Short mmCIF file of N, CA and C in Angstrom, two decimals:
data_model
loop_
_atom_site.label_atom_id
_atom_site.label_comp_id
_atom_site.label_asym_id
_atom_site.label_seq_id
_atom_site.Cartn_x
_atom_site.Cartn_y
_atom_site.Cartn_z
N UNK A 1 -0.93 25.27 -122.63
CA UNK A 1 -0.17 26.23 -122.04
C UNK A 1 -2.16 26.51 -121.09
N UNK A 2 -1.58 26.64 -119.58
CA UNK A 2 -2.55 27.13 -118.66
C UNK A 2 -2.35 28.57 -118.16
N UNK A 3 -3.06 29.09 -117.83
CA UNK A 3 -3.10 30.47 -117.15
C UNK A 3 -3.85 30.55 -115.85
N UNK A 4 -3.03 31.14 -114.83
CA UNK A 4 -3.68 31.08 -113.52
C UNK A 4 -3.60 32.47 -112.90
N UNK A 5 -4.78 32.91 -112.96
CA UNK A 5 -5.00 34.39 -112.62
C UNK A 5 -5.24 34.63 -110.67
N UNK A 6 -4.64 35.67 -110.30
CA UNK A 6 -4.93 35.52 -109.01
C UNK A 6 -4.89 37.30 -109.02
N UNK A 7 -5.66 37.54 -107.61
CA UNK A 7 -5.57 38.88 -107.24
C UNK A 7 -6.79 39.74 -107.00
N UNK A 8 -7.35 39.28 -107.33
CA UNK A 8 -8.99 39.81 -107.87
C UNK A 8 -9.69 40.27 -106.19
N UNK A 9 -10.68 41.21 -106.04
CA UNK A 9 -11.30 41.15 -104.78
C UNK A 9 -11.83 42.47 -104.68
N UNK A 10 -12.11 42.96 -103.65
CA UNK A 10 -13.13 44.01 -102.89
C UNK A 10 -12.21 45.06 -102.63
N UNK A 11 -12.38 46.36 -103.40
CA UNK A 11 -11.53 47.60 -102.69
C UNK A 11 -12.31 48.94 -103.11
N UNK A 12 -12.30 49.75 -102.07
CA UNK A 12 -12.88 51.03 -102.03
C UNK A 12 -12.39 51.66 -103.19
N UNK A 13 -13.23 52.70 -103.72
CA UNK A 13 -12.78 53.61 -104.73
C UNK A 13 -11.73 54.48 -104.16
N UNK A 14 -10.81 54.50 -105.35
CA UNK A 14 -9.33 55.20 -104.96
C UNK A 14 -8.53 54.14 -104.41
N UNK A 15 -8.78 52.88 -104.21
CA UNK A 15 -7.56 52.16 -104.03
C UNK A 15 -7.02 51.44 -104.42
N UNK A 16 -6.32 50.46 -104.43
CA UNK A 16 -5.40 49.37 -105.54
C UNK A 16 -5.54 48.11 -105.29
N UNK A 17 -5.23 47.56 -106.29
CA UNK A 17 -5.32 46.11 -106.43
C UNK A 17 -4.11 45.69 -107.30
N UNK A 18 -3.71 44.46 -107.15
CA UNK A 18 -2.69 43.80 -107.93
C UNK A 18 -3.10 42.47 -108.45
N UNK A 19 -3.14 42.57 -109.81
CA UNK A 19 -3.75 41.04 -110.73
C UNK A 19 -2.37 40.29 -110.83
N UNK A 20 -2.24 39.09 -110.96
CA UNK A 20 -0.98 38.42 -111.55
C UNK A 20 -1.40 37.10 -112.33
N UNK A 21 -0.78 36.87 -113.31
CA UNK A 21 -1.30 35.61 -114.06
C UNK A 21 -0.10 34.87 -114.24
N UNK A 22 -0.01 33.70 -114.00
CA UNK A 22 1.24 33.04 -114.28
C UNK A 22 0.82 31.79 -115.27
N UNK A 23 1.85 31.80 -116.36
CA UNK A 23 1.47 30.52 -117.42
C UNK A 23 2.45 29.48 -117.14
N UNK A 24 1.68 28.24 -117.33
CA UNK A 24 2.69 27.13 -117.02
C UNK A 24 2.38 26.12 -118.42
N UNK A 25 3.53 25.02 -118.39
CA UNK A 25 3.58 24.54 -119.57
C UNK A 25 4.82 24.46 -120.05
N UNK A 26 5.16 23.99 -121.21
CA UNK A 26 6.30 23.67 -121.77
C UNK A 26 6.69 24.88 -122.54
N UNK A 27 7.05 25.92 -121.88
CA UNK A 27 7.10 27.40 -122.53
C UNK A 27 8.23 27.76 -122.78
N UNK A 28 8.83 28.47 -123.87
CA UNK A 28 9.99 28.93 -123.97
C UNK A 28 9.61 30.55 -124.12
N UNK A 29 8.58 30.95 -124.69
CA UNK A 29 8.63 32.30 -124.63
C UNK A 29 6.91 32.64 -125.14
N UNK A 30 6.65 33.69 -124.61
CA UNK A 30 5.00 34.15 -124.97
C UNK A 30 5.30 35.38 -125.82
N UNK A 31 4.62 35.42 -127.07
CA UNK A 31 4.89 36.70 -127.72
C UNK A 31 4.01 38.42 -127.19
N UNK A 32 2.81 37.77 -126.38
CA UNK A 32 2.12 38.93 -126.00
C UNK A 32 1.40 38.26 -124.81
N UNK A 33 1.07 38.93 -123.77
CA UNK A 33 0.30 38.58 -122.64
C UNK A 33 -0.48 40.03 -122.25
N UNK A 34 -1.69 39.74 -121.47
CA UNK A 34 -2.38 40.80 -121.30
C UNK A 34 -3.73 40.63 -120.61
N UNK A 35 -4.21 41.72 -120.19
CA UNK A 35 -5.43 41.53 -119.43
C UNK A 35 -6.71 42.26 -120.10
N UNK A 36 -7.69 41.49 -120.11
CA UNK A 36 -9.05 42.12 -120.65
C UNK A 36 -9.99 41.93 -119.63
N UNK A 37 -11.11 43.20 -119.65
CA UNK A 37 -12.27 42.85 -118.51
C UNK A 37 -13.62 42.72 -119.25
N UNK A 38 -14.39 42.29 -118.43
CA UNK A 38 -15.64 42.17 -118.95
C UNK A 38 -16.80 42.65 -118.23
N UNK A 39 -17.89 43.42 -118.20
CA UNK A 39 -19.00 43.82 -117.44
C UNK A 39 -20.23 42.49 -117.80
N UNK A 40 -20.93 42.49 -117.02
CA UNK A 40 -21.97 41.68 -117.44
C UNK A 40 -22.83 42.15 -118.52
N UNK A 41 -23.23 41.38 -119.89
CA UNK A 41 -23.99 41.56 -120.89
C UNK A 41 -23.07 42.39 -121.63
N UNK A 42 -21.81 42.67 -121.43
CA UNK A 42 -20.98 43.65 -122.56
C UNK A 42 -19.78 42.70 -123.10
N UNK A 43 -19.37 43.57 -124.02
CA UNK A 43 -18.43 42.57 -124.88
C UNK A 43 -16.95 42.67 -124.08
N UNK A 44 -16.06 41.78 -123.98
CA UNK A 44 -14.90 41.94 -123.52
C UNK A 44 -13.96 42.93 -124.02
N UNK A 45 -13.29 43.74 -123.48
CA UNK A 45 -12.46 44.70 -123.62
C UNK A 45 -11.26 45.07 -123.31
N UNK A 46 -9.92 45.29 -124.05
CA UNK A 46 -8.71 45.23 -123.69
C UNK A 46 -8.26 46.12 -122.57
N UNK A 47 -7.71 45.75 -121.62
CA UNK A 47 -7.22 46.67 -120.76
C UNK A 47 -5.72 47.16 -120.84
N UNK A 48 -4.96 46.14 -121.24
CA UNK A 48 -3.30 46.36 -121.19
C UNK A 48 -2.93 45.09 -121.96
N UNK A 49 -1.89 45.28 -122.70
CA UNK A 49 -1.12 44.04 -123.13
C UNK A 49 0.24 44.27 -123.33
N UNK A 50 1.39 43.84 -123.08
CA UNK A 50 2.54 43.82 -123.23
C UNK A 50 3.09 42.69 -123.91
N UNK A 51 4.06 43.09 -125.00
CA UNK A 51 4.82 42.07 -125.62
C UNK A 51 6.08 41.70 -125.04
N UNK A 52 6.54 40.65 -125.47
CA UNK A 52 8.09 40.17 -124.96
C UNK A 52 9.00 40.99 -124.91
N UNK A 53 8.78 41.80 -126.10
CA UNK A 53 9.96 43.06 -126.51
C UNK A 53 9.50 44.26 -125.44
N UNK A 54 8.63 44.27 -124.66
CA UNK A 54 8.51 45.28 -123.79
C UNK A 54 7.47 46.44 -124.45
N UNK A 55 6.74 46.24 -125.73
CA UNK A 55 5.74 47.47 -126.23
C UNK A 55 4.34 47.09 -125.11
N UNK A 56 4.05 48.14 -125.03
CA UNK A 56 2.59 48.37 -123.90
C UNK A 56 1.51 49.04 -124.46
N UNK A 57 0.46 48.43 -124.73
CA UNK A 57 -0.72 49.26 -124.94
C UNK A 57 -1.79 49.25 -123.83
N UNK A 58 -2.24 50.31 -123.79
CA UNK A 58 -3.50 50.52 -122.74
C UNK A 58 -4.57 50.78 -123.20
N UNK A 59 -5.77 50.51 -122.57
CA UNK A 59 -6.97 51.07 -122.90
C UNK A 59 -7.01 52.92 -122.09
N UNK A 60 -7.30 53.43 -122.87
CA UNK A 60 -7.72 54.89 -122.62
C UNK A 60 -8.04 55.21 -121.27
N UNK A 61 -9.26 54.56 -120.75
CA UNK A 61 -9.67 54.57 -119.79
C UNK A 61 -9.03 54.32 -118.26
N UNK A 62 -7.74 53.61 -118.35
CA UNK A 62 -6.71 53.16 -117.55
C UNK A 62 -5.66 53.64 -117.68
N UNK A 63 -5.08 54.31 -118.70
CA UNK A 63 -3.83 55.17 -118.83
C UNK A 63 -3.60 55.94 -117.51
N UNK A 64 -2.43 55.73 -116.81
CA UNK A 64 -1.86 56.86 -115.95
C UNK A 64 -2.23 56.17 -114.72
N UNK A 65 -3.16 55.25 -114.86
CA UNK A 65 -3.85 54.27 -113.00
C UNK A 65 -3.35 52.87 -113.38
N UNK A 66 -3.36 52.27 -114.21
CA UNK A 66 -2.72 51.21 -114.42
C UNK A 66 -1.74 50.65 -115.16
N UNK A 67 -0.82 49.94 -114.65
CA UNK A 67 0.52 49.80 -115.04
C UNK A 67 0.74 48.19 -115.14
N UNK A 68 1.04 47.74 -116.73
CA UNK A 68 1.03 46.44 -116.76
C UNK A 68 2.74 45.93 -116.79
N UNK A 69 3.13 44.96 -116.31
CA UNK A 69 4.57 44.21 -116.10
C UNK A 69 4.61 42.87 -116.42
N UNK A 70 5.69 42.69 -116.79
CA UNK A 70 6.09 41.07 -116.84
C UNK A 70 6.99 40.72 -116.25
N UNK A 71 7.53 39.22 -115.83
CA UNK A 71 8.73 39.11 -114.90
C UNK A 71 9.80 38.85 -116.03
N UNK A 72 10.86 38.53 -115.26
CA UNK A 72 12.19 38.48 -116.00
C UNK A 72 11.80 37.18 -116.98
N UNK A 73 11.25 36.01 -116.70
CA UNK A 73 10.99 34.84 -117.31
C UNK A 73 10.32 34.91 -118.23
N UNK A 74 9.05 36.47 -118.35
CA UNK A 74 8.26 36.60 -119.36
C UNK A 74 6.95 35.60 -119.36
N UNK A 75 6.86 34.95 -118.53
CA UNK A 75 5.78 33.99 -118.27
C UNK A 75 4.73 34.60 -117.24
N UNK A 76 4.90 35.35 -116.53
CA UNK A 76 3.92 36.12 -115.74
C UNK A 76 3.84 37.65 -115.96
N UNK A 77 2.46 37.91 -116.07
CA UNK A 77 1.96 39.30 -116.31
C UNK A 77 1.06 39.71 -114.86
N UNK A 78 1.58 40.94 -114.73
CA UNK A 78 1.00 41.52 -113.78
C UNK A 78 0.29 43.13 -114.06
N UNK A 79 -0.92 43.38 -113.23
CA UNK A 79 -1.45 44.43 -113.67
C UNK A 79 -1.76 44.94 -112.24
N UNK A 80 -0.82 46.35 -112.23
CA UNK A 80 -1.51 47.12 -110.93
C UNK A 80 -2.14 48.15 -111.01
N UNK A 81 -3.36 48.09 -110.48
CA UNK A 81 -4.52 49.00 -110.43
C UNK A 81 -4.44 50.05 -109.62
N UNK A 82 -4.32 51.07 -109.66
CA UNK A 82 -4.23 52.46 -108.82
C UNK A 82 -5.81 53.32 -108.95
N UNK A 83 -6.02 53.98 -107.84
CA UNK A 83 -7.21 54.99 -107.87
C UNK A 83 -8.35 54.11 -108.87
N UNK A 84 -8.44 52.96 -108.25
CA UNK A 84 -9.69 52.24 -108.54
C UNK A 84 -11.06 53.17 -108.87
N UNK A 85 -11.78 53.01 -109.91
CA UNK A 85 -13.30 53.45 -109.68
C UNK A 85 -14.29 52.52 -109.96
N UNK A 86 -15.42 53.00 -109.46
CA UNK A 86 -16.52 51.88 -109.83
C UNK A 86 -16.94 51.40 -111.10
N UNK A 87 -16.39 52.13 -112.28
CA UNK A 87 -16.56 51.62 -113.39
C UNK A 87 -15.28 50.67 -113.78
N UNK A 88 -14.30 50.45 -112.92
CA UNK A 88 -13.46 49.37 -113.10
C UNK A 88 -13.78 48.00 -112.70
N UNK A 89 -15.12 48.11 -111.77
CA UNK A 89 -15.55 46.83 -111.48
C UNK A 89 -15.85 45.87 -112.63
N UNK A 90 -15.45 44.65 -112.87
CA UNK A 90 -15.25 43.69 -113.85
C UNK A 90 -14.85 42.09 -113.32
N UNK A 91 -15.11 41.60 -114.03
CA UNK A 91 -14.32 40.42 -114.55
C UNK A 91 -13.26 40.42 -115.39
N UNK A 92 -11.68 40.13 -114.67
CA UNK A 92 -10.50 40.31 -115.39
C UNK A 92 -10.00 39.04 -116.04
N UNK A 93 -9.77 39.15 -117.21
CA UNK A 93 -9.13 37.88 -117.85
C UNK A 93 -7.71 37.90 -118.05
N UNK A 94 -7.03 37.38 -117.97
CA UNK A 94 -5.62 37.11 -118.50
C UNK A 94 -5.41 36.68 -119.67
N UNK A 95 -4.75 36.80 -120.75
CA UNK A 95 -4.67 36.07 -121.93
C UNK A 95 -3.32 35.97 -122.52
N UNK A 96 -2.47 34.96 -123.07
CA UNK A 96 -1.47 35.23 -123.66
C UNK A 96 -1.73 34.46 -124.99
N UNK A 97 -0.68 35.06 -126.10
CA UNK A 97 -0.70 34.46 -127.31
C UNK A 97 0.40 34.48 -127.84
N UNK A 98 0.57 33.75 -129.12
CA UNK A 98 1.88 33.42 -129.66
C UNK A 98 2.78 32.64 -128.71
N UNK A 99 2.72 31.62 -128.27
CA UNK A 99 3.49 30.78 -127.53
C UNK A 99 4.47 29.87 -128.21
N UNK A 100 5.66 29.92 -127.86
CA UNK A 100 7.02 29.26 -128.45
C UNK A 100 7.11 28.24 -127.35
N UNK A 101 7.30 26.62 -127.66
CA UNK A 101 7.28 25.75 -126.88
C UNK A 101 8.99 25.10 -126.67
N UNK A 102 9.30 24.68 -125.74
CA UNK A 102 10.72 24.10 -125.59
C UNK A 102 11.21 23.22 -126.59
N UNK A 103 10.17 22.54 -127.04
CA UNK A 103 10.32 21.58 -128.08
C UNK A 103 10.23 22.41 -129.54
N UNK A 104 10.38 23.93 -129.72
CA UNK A 104 10.43 24.35 -130.94
C UNK A 104 9.18 24.59 -131.61
N UNK A 105 8.14 24.30 -131.06
CA UNK A 105 6.38 24.48 -131.81
C UNK A 105 6.11 26.16 -131.78
N UNK A 106 5.72 26.55 -132.34
CA UNK A 106 4.88 27.59 -132.39
C UNK A 106 3.29 27.61 -132.34
N UNK A 107 2.46 28.17 -131.50
CA UNK A 107 1.14 28.28 -131.22
C UNK A 107 0.41 29.62 -131.21
N UNK A 108 0.10 29.97 -132.59
CA UNK A 108 -0.56 31.42 -132.52
C UNK A 108 -1.79 31.56 -131.95
N UNK A 109 -2.51 30.74 -131.28
CA UNK A 109 -3.58 30.85 -130.69
C UNK A 109 -3.60 31.76 -129.59
N UNK A 110 -4.98 32.07 -129.27
CA UNK A 110 -4.92 32.89 -127.72
C UNK A 110 -5.42 31.75 -126.58
N UNK A 111 -4.80 32.02 -125.33
CA UNK A 111 -5.10 31.40 -124.13
C UNK A 111 -5.61 32.37 -123.33
N UNK A 112 -6.66 31.40 -122.56
CA UNK A 112 -7.40 32.72 -121.54
C UNK A 112 -7.29 31.97 -120.31
N UNK A 113 -7.36 32.94 -119.28
CA UNK A 113 -7.13 32.19 -117.68
C UNK A 113 -8.88 32.33 -117.36
N UNK A 114 -8.91 31.86 -116.31
CA UNK A 114 -10.22 32.13 -115.76
C UNK A 114 -10.29 33.54 -115.19
N UNK A 115 -11.51 34.10 -115.30
CA UNK A 115 -11.63 35.51 -114.81
C UNK A 115 -11.53 35.51 -113.43
N UNK A 116 -11.04 36.89 -112.85
CA UNK A 116 -11.18 37.23 -111.40
C UNK A 116 -11.72 38.34 -111.21
N UNK A 117 -12.79 38.44 -110.34
CA UNK A 117 -13.86 39.52 -110.05
C UNK A 117 -12.96 40.54 -109.16
N UNK A 118 -13.08 41.74 -109.71
CA UNK A 118 -12.78 43.07 -108.82
C UNK A 118 -13.94 43.94 -109.05
N UNK A 119 -14.18 44.24 -107.41
CA UNK A 119 -15.52 44.86 -107.37
C UNK A 119 -15.01 46.09 -106.57
N UNK A 120 -15.40 47.43 -106.65
CA UNK A 120 -15.00 48.45 -106.28
C UNK A 120 -16.10 49.39 -105.62
N UNK A 121 -16.01 49.79 -104.49
CA UNK A 121 -17.05 50.20 -103.69
C UNK A 121 -16.99 51.54 -103.78
N UNK A 122 -18.01 52.31 -103.92
CA UNK A 122 -17.98 53.69 -103.90
C UNK A 122 -18.10 54.39 -102.34
#
């Protein structure tokens, strides 16, 4: 399984960005997809996650501003980020866990995409 993230960049405070992450491979379904973010020298923290059944969790710091969604095929996860603040400036990482393959195998491990940088100017 490979995860390809896109959509990071530079935005002014109060602006919006949309991150997308597409999973590729012999995938039948993915139990959970989501986004983490990390500041230099800090631990990676959960931003939002969504299950294949549609259950969603957000970090308190992004509730009401960020929206996570998955496409109908459930192999792409998007993160719409509105009302961005300087403290949202981080490297954002896409992840997936609980992969069922088209050959009937299950992999419970986590997969991570390369980070995408979000910069918010004040």
